[in-house]
Short mmCIF file of C-alpha atoms in Angstrom, two decimals:
data_model
loop_
_atom_site.label_atom_id
_atom_site.label_comp_id
_atom_site.label_asym_id
_atom_site.label_seq_id
_atom_site.Cartn_x
_atom_site.Cartn_y
_atom_site.Cartn_z
CA MET A 1 104.51 76.53 6.50
CA ALA A 2 106.45 75.02 3.70
CA SER A 3 107.63 77.96 1.06
CA LEU A 4 107.10 77.58 -2.44
CA LEU A 5 110.16 77.70 -4.02
CA TYR A 6 109.49 76.69 -7.70
CA LYS A 7 107.18 75.14 -10.48
CA TYR A 8 108.06 72.51 -12.99
CA SER A 9 106.25 71.42 -14.93
CA PHE A 10 106.77 67.71 -17.41
CA THR A 11 105.58 64.52 -19.56
CA THR A 12 106.02 61.23 -19.00
CA ARG A 13 106.66 59.96 -21.29
CA LEU A 14 106.06 55.83 -22.33
CA TYR A 15 109.77 54.01 -20.38
CA ASP A 16 108.25 55.74 -17.32
CA ILE A 17 105.54 53.72 -17.13
CA ASP A 18 106.74 50.24 -15.81
CA ALA A 19 105.25 46.39 -16.62
CA ALA A 20 101.55 48.07 -13.84
CA GLY A 21 100.92 50.41 -16.66
CA VAL A 22 101.83 53.66 -14.05
CA VAL A 23 105.42 55.10 -13.76
CA PHE A 24 107.36 53.07 -11.41
CA PHE A 25 107.64 54.71 -7.74
CA ALA A 26 111.49 55.58 -8.30
CA ARG A 27 110.76 57.75 -11.33
CA PHE A 28 109.44 60.57 -8.96
CA LEU A 29 112.32 61.14 -7.55
CA TYR A 30 114.22 61.39 -10.69
CA PHE A 31 111.67 64.19 -11.98
CA ALA A 32 111.68 65.60 -8.08
CA HIS A 33 115.38 65.94 -8.65
CA ASP A 34 114.76 67.50 -12.50
CA ALA A 35 112.04 70.11 -10.43
CA TYR A 36 115.73 70.92 -8.32
CA GLU A 37 118.06 71.07 -11.05
CA THR A 38 116.20 73.39 -12.29
CA PHE A 39 115.11 75.44 -9.95
CA LEU A 40 119.07 76.12 -9.33
CA GLU A 41 118.96 77.22 -12.96
CA HIS A 42 116.32 79.60 -12.85
CA HIS A 43 117.93 81.71 -10.10
CA LYS A 44 121.21 81.08 -12.32
CA GLN A 45 123.44 78.14 -9.95
CA SER A 46 123.55 74.95 -11.20
CA VAL A 47 124.68 71.02 -9.81
CA LYS A 48 127.76 71.77 -11.91
CA ASN A 49 128.47 75.25 -10.01
CA ILE A 50 128.33 73.16 -6.94
CA LEU A 51 130.35 70.53 -8.06
CA ASN A 52 132.88 72.70 -9.21
CA SER A 53 132.62 74.52 -5.47
CA ASP A 54 134.38 74.23 -2.01
CA PHE A 55 131.05 72.14 -0.54
CA ILE A 56 128.84 69.42 -1.88
CA LEU A 57 125.17 68.52 -0.83
CA PRO A 58 124.11 65.35 -0.89
CA ILE A 59 121.25 63.80 0.30
CA CYS A 60 120.82 62.16 3.38
CA HIS A 61 117.23 60.95 3.27
CA THR A 62 114.20 61.27 1.32
CA GLU A 63 110.61 59.48 1.22
CA ALA A 64 107.62 59.84 -1.35
CA ASP A 65 103.90 58.65 -0.75
CA PHE A 66 102.12 58.14 -3.74
CA LYS A 67 98.56 58.73 -3.97
CA THR A 68 96.08 57.76 -7.23
CA PRO A 69 98.82 55.95 -10.16
CA VAL A 70 99.94 58.55 -12.97
CA PHE A 71 99.73 57.05 -16.67
CA ILE A 72 101.75 58.07 -19.35
CA ASN A 73 101.30 61.44 -21.13
CA GLU A 74 100.18 62.61 -18.38
CA SER A 75 100.85 66.44 -17.29
CA ILE A 76 101.99 66.79 -14.07
CA THR A 77 103.48 69.91 -12.22
CA ILE A 78 105.57 69.78 -9.48
CA GLU A 79 105.68 72.12 -6.19
CA ILE A 80 108.84 72.84 -5.08
CA SER A 81 108.79 73.93 -1.14
CA LEU A 82 111.35 74.77 1.37
CA GLN A 83 110.34 72.98 4.34
CA ASP A 84 113.09 72.80 6.64
CA ILE A 85 116.23 74.58 6.73
CA ASN A 86 118.71 75.26 9.47
CA GLU A 87 122.31 76.01 9.93
CA THR A 88 123.60 72.97 7.46
CA GLU A 89 121.33 71.20 6.39
CA PHE A 90 117.70 71.74 4.15
CA THR A 91 114.50 69.73 2.92
CA LEU A 92 112.70 70.04 0.08
CA SER A 93 109.32 68.77 -0.61
CA TYR A 94 107.72 68.03 -4.40
CA HIS A 95 104.14 67.88 -4.67
CA PHE A 96 103.04 66.41 -7.61
CA LEU A 97 99.52 68.05 -9.20
CA ASP A 98 98.06 66.83 -12.55
CA LYS A 99 96.47 69.07 -14.87
CA ALA A 100 92.99 69.14 -12.55
CA LYS A 101 95.17 69.77 -9.72
CA LYS A 102 94.90 66.69 -7.69
CA LEU A 103 97.90 65.72 -5.73
CA ARG A 104 99.01 62.31 -7.02
CA ALA A 105 102.00 62.23 -5.28
CA THR A 106 104.29 64.36 -3.04
CA ALA A 107 108.47 63.40 -1.93
CA LEU A 108 111.01 64.97 -0.22
CA THR A 109 114.63 65.07 -0.11
CA LYS A 110 116.79 66.10 2.97
CA HIS A 111 119.85 67.62 2.20
CA VAL A 112 123.49 68.21 4.03
CA CYS A 113 126.32 70.14 3.24
CA VAL A 114 129.69 69.44 3.01
CA ASP A 115 132.72 70.02 2.59
CA LYS A 116 134.20 68.26 -0.06
CA ASN A 117 138.04 68.05 0.92
CA MET A 118 137.79 67.26 4.55
CA PHE A 119 133.88 65.23 3.97
CA SER A 120 132.61 67.55 7.76
CA ARG A 121 129.51 69.43 7.81
CA LYS A 122 129.45 72.98 7.27
CA THR A 123 127.82 76.52 7.22
CA LEU A 124 125.07 76.51 4.59
CA PRO A 125 126.93 78.64 2.15
CA HIS A 126 124.70 82.44 1.50
CA SER A 127 124.86 81.51 -1.94
CA ILE A 128 122.55 79.07 -1.18
CA ARG A 129 121.07 79.76 1.68
CA SER A 130 119.22 82.57 -0.06
CA LEU A 131 118.02 81.00 -3.17
CA LEU A 132 116.15 78.56 -0.46
CA ASN A 133 114.70 81.85 0.98
CA SER A 134 112.91 83.05 -1.98
CA GLY A 135 109.85 81.42 -2.01
CA SER A 136 106.56 82.72 -1.17
CA MET B 1 112.12 42.76 15.46
CA ALA B 2 111.90 42.99 11.64
CA SER B 3 112.31 39.54 10.12
CA LEU B 4 115.16 38.75 7.69
CA LEU B 5 113.64 37.49 4.37
CA TYR B 6 116.34 37.00 1.60
CA LYS B 7 119.98 38.68 0.83
CA TYR B 8 120.32 39.59 -2.51
CA SER B 9 123.57 40.88 -3.79
CA PHE B 10 124.75 42.93 -6.64
CA THR B 11 127.50 45.19 -7.92
CA THR B 12 127.42 48.96 -8.76
CA ARG B 13 127.43 50.07 -12.18
CA LEU B 14 128.84 52.37 -14.99
CA TYR B 15 125.45 54.17 -15.12
CA ASP B 16 123.85 54.19 -11.61
CA ILE B 17 127.49 56.71 -10.47
CA ASP B 18 126.18 60.51 -11.01
CA ALA B 19 128.17 63.39 -12.00
CA ALA B 20 129.77 63.67 -8.23
CA GLY B 21 130.92 60.14 -8.53
CA VAL B 22 128.18 58.84 -6.14
CA VAL B 23 125.53 55.93 -7.19
CA PHE B 24 122.20 58.37 -7.96
CA PHE B 25 119.96 58.29 -4.54
CA ALA B 26 117.00 57.40 -6.29
CA ARG B 27 119.32 53.64 -7.62
CA PHE B 28 118.84 53.09 -4.27
CA LEU B 29 114.88 52.05 -5.03
CA TYR B 30 115.65 50.33 -8.32
CA PHE B 31 118.50 47.86 -6.67
CA ALA B 32 115.64 47.62 -3.97
CA HIS B 33 113.07 46.45 -6.08
CA ASP B 34 115.65 44.23 -7.57
CA ALA B 35 115.87 42.48 -4.33
CA TYR B 36 112.13 42.53 -3.88
CA GLU B 37 111.67 40.57 -7.37
CA THR B 38 114.72 38.09 -6.68
CA PHE B 39 113.45 37.23 -3.75
CA LEU B 40 109.92 36.90 -4.35
CA GLU B 41 111.39 34.44 -7.97
CA HIS B 42 112.78 32.46 -4.69
CA HIS B 43 109.92 31.67 -3.59
CA LYS B 44 107.84 30.64 -7.33
CA GLN B 45 106.18 33.57 -6.95
CA SER B 46 107.05 36.73 -9.37
CA VAL B 47 105.82 40.43 -10.00
CA LYS B 48 104.50 39.20 -13.59
CA ASN B 49 102.03 36.23 -11.60
CA ILE B 50 100.78 38.73 -9.20
CA LEU B 51 100.00 41.35 -11.69
CA ASN B 52 98.49 38.24 -13.79
CA SER B 53 96.47 37.58 -10.66
CA ASP B 54 93.39 39.46 -9.57
CA PHE B 55 94.81 42.19 -6.93
CA ILE B 56 98.00 44.37 -6.91
CA LEU B 57 100.58 45.10 -4.55
CA PRO B 58 101.44 48.90 -5.12
CA ILE B 59 103.86 50.87 -3.20
CA CYS B 60 102.16 53.72 -1.82
CA HIS B 61 104.89 54.65 0.83
CA THR B 62 108.82 54.44 0.75
CA GLU B 63 111.88 56.29 2.52
CA ALA B 64 115.17 56.01 1.84
CA ASP B 65 118.39 57.13 4.43
CA PHE B 66 121.83 57.00 2.95
CA LYS B 67 124.81 57.11 5.43
CA THR B 68 128.01 57.17 3.16
CA PRO B 69 128.07 57.02 -0.29
CA VAL B 70 128.71 54.33 -2.48
CA PHE B 71 130.80 54.28 -5.61
CA ILE B 72 131.62 52.40 -8.37
CA ASN B 73 131.76 48.79 -9.02
CA GLU B 74 131.17 47.83 -5.37
CA SER B 75 129.70 44.52 -4.39
CA ILE B 76 126.40 45.14 -2.15
CA THR B 77 124.34 43.04 -0.68
CA ILE B 78 120.34 43.84 0.77
CA GLU B 79 119.14 42.61 3.31
CA ILE B 80 115.39 42.64 3.22
CA SER B 81 112.62 42.26 6.24
CA LEU B 82 109.40 42.11 6.92
CA GLN B 83 109.25 44.93 9.01
CA ASP B 84 105.68 45.29 9.29
CA ILE B 85 102.31 43.65 8.76
CA ASN B 86 98.38 44.38 8.46
CA GLU B 87 95.15 42.85 7.25
CA THR B 88 95.52 44.51 3.73
CA GLU B 89 98.97 46.36 3.52
CA PHE B 90 103.22 45.36 4.31
CA THR B 91 106.46 46.84 4.63
CA LEU B 92 110.07 45.46 3.47
CA SER B 93 112.82 46.69 4.72
CA TYR B 94 116.39 47.09 3.14
CA HIS B 95 119.89 47.00 4.76
CA PHE B 96 122.45 48.17 2.10
CA LEU B 97 125.52 46.65 3.75
CA ASP B 98 129.26 46.79 1.85
CA LYS B 99 131.70 43.56 1.82
CA ALA B 100 132.63 45.11 5.34
CA LYS B 101 129.06 44.47 6.31
CA LYS B 102 129.03 48.44 7.16
CA LEU B 103 126.09 49.63 6.71
CA ARG B 104 125.45 52.21 4.13
CA ALA B 105 121.92 52.89 2.73
CA THR B 106 118.19 51.46 4.04
CA ALA B 107 115.03 51.54 2.54
CA LEU B 108 111.62 50.38 2.95
CA THR B 109 108.62 50.41 0.89
CA LYS B 110 105.14 50.18 2.17
CA HIS B 111 103.02 47.82 -0.17
CA VAL B 112 99.05 47.60 -0.16
CA CYS B 113 96.83 45.32 -1.62
CA VAL B 114 94.34 46.39 -3.88
CA ASP B 115 91.14 44.50 -5.94
CA LYS B 116 92.25 44.87 -9.47
CA ASN B 117 88.92 45.45 -11.01
CA MET B 118 87.33 47.24 -8.14
CA PHE B 119 90.21 48.74 -6.50
CA SER B 120 89.89 48.62 -3.68
CA ARG B 121 91.97 47.87 -0.34
CA LYS B 122 91.68 43.39 -0.32
CA THR B 123 93.02 41.32 2.18
CA LEU B 124 96.73 40.03 1.44
CA PRO B 125 96.02 36.98 -0.01
CA HIS B 126 97.50 33.67 1.69
CA SER B 127 99.93 33.30 -1.04
CA ILE B 128 101.80 36.18 -0.87
CA ARG B 129 101.43 36.44 3.51
CA SER B 130 103.37 33.01 4.31
CA LEU B 131 106.07 33.87 1.84
CA LEU B 132 106.42 36.72 3.76
CA ASN B 133 105.97 35.12 7.11
CA SER B 134 108.87 33.30 5.95
CA GLY B 135 111.61 34.44 7.95
CA SER B 136 113.59 33.79 10.13
CA MET C 1 133.53 35.10 -37.37
CA ALA C 2 132.93 36.59 -33.95
CA SER C 3 134.29 34.81 -31.28
CA LEU C 4 132.62 34.43 -28.03
CA LEU C 5 134.07 35.82 -25.10
CA TYR C 6 131.39 35.62 -22.29
CA LYS C 7 127.57 34.05 -21.99
CA TYR C 8 125.70 36.85 -18.93
CA SER C 9 121.85 35.72 -17.69
CA PHE C 10 119.71 37.85 -15.89
CA THR C 11 115.71 38.28 -15.87
CA THR C 12 114.11 41.02 -17.20
CA ARG C 13 111.81 43.40 -14.40
CA LEU C 14 109.11 45.77 -12.91
CA TYR C 15 110.89 48.95 -14.30
CA ASP C 16 112.36 47.79 -17.88
CA ILE C 17 109.00 46.99 -19.45
CA ASP C 18 107.51 50.78 -20.66
CA ALA C 19 104.26 51.52 -21.65
CA ALA C 20 103.69 49.56 -24.61
CA GLY C 21 104.14 46.05 -21.97
CA VAL C 22 107.72 45.47 -23.49
CA VAL C 23 111.10 46.19 -23.14
CA PHE C 24 111.73 49.67 -23.85
CA PHE C 25 114.43 49.44 -26.55
CA ALA C 26 117.65 51.54 -25.39
CA ARG C 27 117.13 49.16 -22.04
CA PHE C 28 118.51 46.77 -24.31
CA LEU C 29 122.13 48.50 -24.32
CA TYR C 30 121.78 49.26 -20.45
CA PHE C 31 121.61 44.88 -20.52
CA ALA C 32 124.51 45.08 -22.84
CA HIS C 33 126.84 46.81 -20.78
CA ASP C 34 126.22 44.77 -17.82
CA ALA C 35 127.49 41.83 -19.84
CA TYR C 36 130.61 44.06 -20.81
CA GLU C 37 131.37 44.57 -17.32
CA THR C 38 130.30 41.53 -15.57
CA PHE C 39 133.09 39.91 -19.01
CA LEU C 40 135.61 42.59 -17.68
CA GLU C 41 134.89 41.47 -13.89
CA HIS C 42 135.28 37.60 -15.10
CA HIS C 43 138.45 38.38 -15.75
CA LYS C 44 139.90 40.41 -12.47
CA GLN C 45 139.79 43.43 -14.81
CA SER C 46 136.98 46.66 -14.37
CA VAL C 47 135.28 49.87 -15.71
CA LYS C 48 137.13 50.80 -12.12
CA ASN C 49 140.33 50.25 -12.82
CA ILE C 50 139.88 51.53 -16.42
CA LEU C 51 138.53 54.51 -15.48
CA ASN C 52 141.82 54.32 -13.00
CA SER C 53 144.06 53.61 -15.91
CA ASP C 54 146.14 56.28 -18.39
CA PHE C 55 143.41 55.30 -20.82
CA ILE C 56 139.20 55.10 -21.23
CA LEU C 57 137.63 53.22 -23.62
CA PRO C 58 134.89 55.06 -24.96
CA ILE C 59 132.26 54.14 -27.12
CA CYS C 60 132.12 55.90 -30.31
CA HIS C 61 129.46 53.85 -32.28
CA THR C 62 126.19 51.49 -30.99
CA GLU C 63 123.80 49.21 -32.67
CA ALA C 64 120.52 47.09 -32.05
CA ASP C 65 118.26 45.04 -33.91
CA PHE C 66 115.06 43.80 -32.26
CA LYS C 67 113.07 40.85 -33.56
CA THR C 68 110.68 39.95 -31.31
CA PRO C 69 109.66 41.97 -27.80
CA VAL C 70 110.64 40.91 -24.87
CA PHE C 71 108.69 40.51 -21.36
CA ILE C 72 108.87 40.89 -18.00
CA ASN C 73 110.47 38.50 -16.27
CA GLU C 74 111.96 36.61 -18.92
CA SER C 75 114.90 34.76 -18.24
CA ILE C 76 117.43 36.54 -20.83
CA THR C 77 121.24 35.11 -21.38
CA ILE C 78 123.26 37.78 -23.20
CA GLU C 79 126.03 36.19 -25.68
CA ILE C 80 128.91 38.69 -25.92
CA SER C 81 131.54 38.43 -28.46
CA LEU C 82 134.70 39.42 -30.28
CA GLN C 83 132.98 41.27 -33.63
CA ASP C 84 136.18 43.08 -34.56
CA ILE C 85 139.72 44.26 -33.48
CA ASN C 86 142.63 46.76 -34.57
CA GLU C 87 144.89 48.65 -33.64
CA THR C 88 143.55 51.38 -31.60
CA GLU C 89 139.80 50.18 -31.70
CA PHE C 90 137.14 47.21 -31.02
CA THR C 91 133.85 45.88 -31.11
CA LEU C 92 131.84 43.50 -29.17
CA SER C 93 128.37 41.93 -30.36
CA TYR C 94 125.39 40.85 -28.12
CA HIS C 95 123.52 37.95 -29.32
CA PHE C 96 120.44 37.99 -26.85
CA LEU C 97 118.47 34.44 -26.41
CA ASP C 98 115.56 33.61 -24.46
CA LYS C 99 115.57 29.96 -22.09
CA ALA C 100 114.77 28.00 -25.61
CA LYS C 101 117.43 29.71 -27.73
CA LYS C 102 115.83 31.94 -29.89
CA LEU C 103 117.50 35.15 -30.56
CA ARG C 104 115.34 37.74 -29.86
CA ALA C 105 117.64 40.81 -30.20
CA THR C 106 121.30 41.75 -31.22
CA ALA C 107 123.81 44.33 -30.55
CA LEU C 108 127.09 45.96 -30.99
CA THR C 109 128.85 48.41 -28.83
CA LYS C 110 132.04 49.96 -31.20
CA HIS C 111 135.24 50.99 -28.44
CA VAL C 112 137.97 53.59 -29.21
CA CYS C 113 141.68 53.45 -26.95
CA VAL C 114 141.50 57.23 -26.61
CA ASP C 115 144.85 58.59 -24.42
CA LYS C 116 143.65 59.50 -20.42
CA ASN C 117 145.39 63.15 -20.77
CA MET C 118 146.21 63.60 -23.96
CA PHE C 119 142.42 62.67 -25.89
CA SER C 120 143.96 60.98 -28.56
CA ARG C 121 143.48 57.37 -30.25
CA LYS C 122 145.92 54.80 -28.36
CA THR C 123 147.20 51.25 -29.28
CA LEU C 124 145.09 49.42 -27.16
CA PRO C 125 147.14 48.30 -23.99
CA HIS C 126 147.63 44.38 -23.72
CA SER C 127 145.50 44.00 -20.59
CA ILE C 128 142.64 44.64 -22.60
CA ARG C 129 144.16 43.03 -25.57
CA SER C 130 144.69 39.89 -23.87
CA LEU C 131 141.15 39.44 -22.38
CA LEU C 132 139.60 40.17 -25.33
CA ASN C 133 141.46 37.70 -27.50
CA SER C 134 140.53 35.23 -24.75
CA GLY C 135 137.84 33.94 -27.01
CA SER C 136 136.70 30.73 -28.22
CA MET D 1 117.61 64.53 -48.15
CA ALA D 2 116.25 63.97 -44.26
CA SER D 3 113.33 66.12 -43.69
CA LEU D 4 113.80 68.13 -41.08
CA LEU D 5 110.97 67.37 -38.85
CA TYR D 6 111.28 69.34 -35.33
CA LYS D 7 113.71 70.24 -32.79
CA TYR D 8 113.94 69.63 -29.33
CA SER D 9 116.30 71.01 -26.43
CA PHE D 10 117.01 70.08 -23.02
CA THR D 11 119.54 70.11 -20.38
CA THR D 12 121.84 66.98 -18.82
CA ARG D 13 121.35 66.13 -14.96
CA LEU D 14 123.50 64.92 -12.59
CA TYR D 15 121.77 61.53 -13.01
CA ASP D 16 122.33 61.00 -16.51
CA ILE D 17 126.10 61.50 -16.18
CA ASP D 18 127.62 57.95 -15.57
CA ALA D 19 131.39 57.37 -13.45
CA ALA D 20 132.95 58.65 -16.53
CA GLY D 21 132.40 61.90 -16.10
CA VAL D 22 130.33 61.99 -19.45
CA VAL D 23 126.34 61.24 -20.96
CA PHE D 24 126.19 57.36 -20.59
CA PHE D 25 125.84 56.38 -24.09
CA ALA D 26 122.43 54.93 -23.88
CA ARG D 27 120.81 57.93 -22.40
CA PHE D 28 121.21 59.45 -25.89
CA LEU D 29 118.35 57.03 -27.17
CA TYR D 30 116.13 57.92 -24.10
CA PHE D 31 116.73 62.05 -25.46
CA ALA D 32 116.21 60.94 -28.94
CA HIS D 33 112.53 59.21 -27.67
CA ASP D 34 111.72 62.11 -25.64
CA ALA D 35 112.63 64.32 -28.86
CA TYR D 36 110.13 61.64 -30.42
CA GLU D 37 107.27 62.12 -28.32
CA THR D 38 107.77 65.60 -28.61
CA PHE D 39 107.27 66.21 -32.52
CA LEU D 40 104.27 63.58 -31.92
CA GLU D 41 102.33 66.19 -29.61
CA HIS D 42 103.37 68.88 -30.78
CA HIS D 43 100.93 67.31 -34.09
CA LYS D 44 98.22 66.84 -31.18
CA GLN D 45 99.58 63.04 -31.46
CA SER D 46 100.59 60.85 -28.86
CA VAL D 47 101.87 57.75 -27.78
CA LYS D 48 99.35 56.89 -25.75
CA ASN D 49 97.03 58.04 -28.68
CA ILE D 50 98.77 55.29 -30.72
CA LEU D 51 98.61 52.46 -27.95
CA ASN D 52 94.83 53.23 -28.05
CA SER D 53 94.30 52.67 -31.65
CA ASP D 54 94.41 49.20 -33.98
CA PHE D 55 98.66 50.13 -34.83
CA ILE D 56 101.88 50.22 -33.30
CA LEU D 57 104.97 51.63 -34.28
CA PRO D 58 107.84 49.64 -32.72
CA ILE D 59 111.39 49.84 -32.97
CA CYS D 60 113.25 47.58 -35.00
CA HIS D 61 116.47 48.75 -35.34
CA THR D 62 118.61 51.72 -33.22
CA GLU D 63 121.78 53.37 -34.09
CA ALA D 64 123.87 56.00 -32.16
CA ASP D 65 127.18 57.26 -32.74
CA PHE D 66 129.16 59.66 -30.42
CA LYS D 67 131.90 62.56 -31.64
CA THR D 68 132.59 64.60 -28.64
CA PRO D 69 132.06 63.47 -24.62
CA VAL D 70 128.64 65.86 -23.45
CA PHE D 71 129.09 66.37 -19.47
CA ILE D 72 126.71 67.87 -17.03
CA ASN D 73 124.48 70.52 -17.34
CA GLU D 74 125.09 70.96 -21.11
CA SER D 75 122.32 72.36 -23.09
CA ILE D 76 121.20 70.25 -26.34
CA THR D 77 119.23 70.34 -28.89
CA ILE D 78 117.81 67.26 -30.97
CA GLU D 79 116.97 67.49 -34.41
CA ILE D 80 115.08 65.30 -35.11
CA SER D 81 113.79 64.32 -39.57
CA LEU D 82 112.38 62.18 -41.62
CA GLN D 83 115.46 60.07 -42.84
CA ASP D 84 113.55 57.03 -44.81
CA ILE D 85 110.15 56.22 -45.44
CA ASN D 86 107.74 53.54 -47.57
CA GLU D 87 104.79 51.66 -47.05
CA THR D 88 104.84 50.12 -43.50
CA GLU D 89 108.05 51.54 -41.95
CA PHE D 90 110.00 54.75 -40.95
CA THR D 91 112.79 55.72 -40.25
CA LEU D 92 113.86 59.11 -38.20
CA SER D 93 117.29 61.09 -37.50
CA TYR D 94 118.25 62.23 -34.50
CA HIS D 95 121.28 65.06 -34.72
CA PHE D 96 122.03 66.11 -31.00
CA LEU D 97 123.93 70.14 -31.28
CA ASP D 98 125.38 71.90 -28.36
CA LYS D 99 124.63 75.74 -27.93
CA ALA D 100 127.81 76.47 -30.49
CA LYS D 101 125.61 74.32 -33.02
CA LYS D 102 128.75 71.83 -32.61
CA LEU D 103 127.19 68.11 -33.42
CA ARG D 104 128.17 66.07 -30.48
CA ALA D 105 126.42 62.85 -31.39
CA THR D 106 123.84 61.07 -33.64
CA ALA D 107 121.68 58.44 -33.12
CA LEU D 108 118.69 56.95 -35.38
CA THR D 109 115.46 55.00 -35.03
CA LYS D 110 113.74 52.55 -37.15
CA HIS D 111 110.13 52.12 -36.89
CA VAL D 112 107.83 49.70 -38.07
CA CYS D 113 104.36 49.73 -38.20
CA VAL D 114 102.50 46.69 -37.41
CA ASP D 115 98.61 45.21 -36.82
CA LYS D 116 97.84 45.58 -32.95
CA ASN D 117 95.79 42.17 -33.25
CA MET D 118 97.27 40.31 -35.84
CA PHE D 119 101.31 40.83 -34.95
CA SER D 120 101.39 41.22 -38.52
CA ARG D 121 103.29 44.37 -41.34
CA LYS D 122 100.88 47.15 -41.58
CA THR D 123 100.72 50.53 -44.31
CA LEU D 124 101.32 53.28 -42.68
CA PRO D 125 97.46 55.35 -41.25
CA HIS D 126 97.58 58.73 -42.82
CA SER D 127 97.19 59.75 -39.47
CA ILE D 128 101.23 59.03 -39.02
CA ARG D 129 102.16 59.74 -42.70
CA SER D 130 101.32 63.59 -42.97
CA LEU D 131 102.85 64.32 -39.90
CA LEU D 132 106.27 62.56 -41.20
CA ASN D 133 105.52 64.50 -44.04
CA SER D 134 105.44 67.80 -42.39
CA GLY D 135 108.96 68.71 -42.81
CA SER D 136 111.03 71.05 -44.34
#
């Protein structure tokens, strides 16, 4: 059901690995955010633009599942998809695939649109909605 | 139902804050892990000991919910509780409370016990089980 | 010559360690900043207060030397000292000592006082100067 | 005098920024390490290969100078150069340039070649030496 929005690739680095020899679990959410920011930039949007606008899109919920450990210098591709969207919020899912297309981890982030001055829920602006509906 | 295991306090630092002026969402899971490691040490256990043993306790699932943003130099107490336990896995929950005892965020980590050599599920050792059942 | 200002203790965590099995070199500067922030708080000052004032104290230079690797769950004490101070800037040094008082690493941060509105160098305020001169 | 080895480009992210609204000083050293790892990969080398060999190249000294603050979503190019090399060690320098080719920060890392089993200084292997001498 989820609609693919963007593919983002990266390589795990020396400092992504923890004392157990694998990528530290919370690092995956940093990688997910890198994918999200790169997706925005692909559409001539950016976190910077959003921070300068009258709304913000804070994350109110996140989840991640770890299938098999990821090691140093692995090439990982994140497929970022729109999983859910309504009037004031949207949920993105992230699939972490290795070179062999094996699913190594998944994550999701739920974002709520908030008026920057009123701190109240706000309808998602058209600019964001159209970008989230750009998927295949 | 969850049984309180430990309280861990810390102060948010300059670098915990992101460009939106609040603690970056994935940082909460680092704080949760600090609480977990401190809890282990309170019981004369440690991640180091576990890494030197014949089992590991990797995190296979995590979640977090963010109620209200956390800012710089806030004093936060994490209440870490045992939420669920069975033969081979356990789930810890984390409540992030501010000085006014207001709940600012929650998180959970699900750990599975794995044989270090066989990479297969393994019964939780007594040493870990007793420490997880030490709660009130 | 350097004048001891504060001692800050911490334990290295799972995620501080990199794929080489030791604390990642740049992590030491995060620990140094923790020591600096804790020192400020010991004197009823804080980064938050400074950010709300009319000056800022950005770091314009840093250095670190690594003697022997630091491993997981080591107890480290940072001795933070005033190494140099003049009209508009000051340099703090950090000595990383293990439980056996062995010096494992050193670092320094040079801070310059800047007017928040003019972005020009500014005389260090008395509040900061007196706190930096509190050492033994 | 320094010989240019590689250019590495990246964009600063939401979480690179601290509560002062600028890239946290120690983050620059993570970026520098990204540049170093990418340089190695450009030459079919990697940190992973080195960790699997009989030598390691730990950083024994680092420095950084910050000229002007770097903000969110800035495009930065790091020019990594060989600054110094002798029998058993080498020093890399990093110039952080913005889109207008303005120098925003510099850093350096000094690496020493150590025998993985003996923990003693070792002559730099030919594979590493030739890659460091590949600059213009």
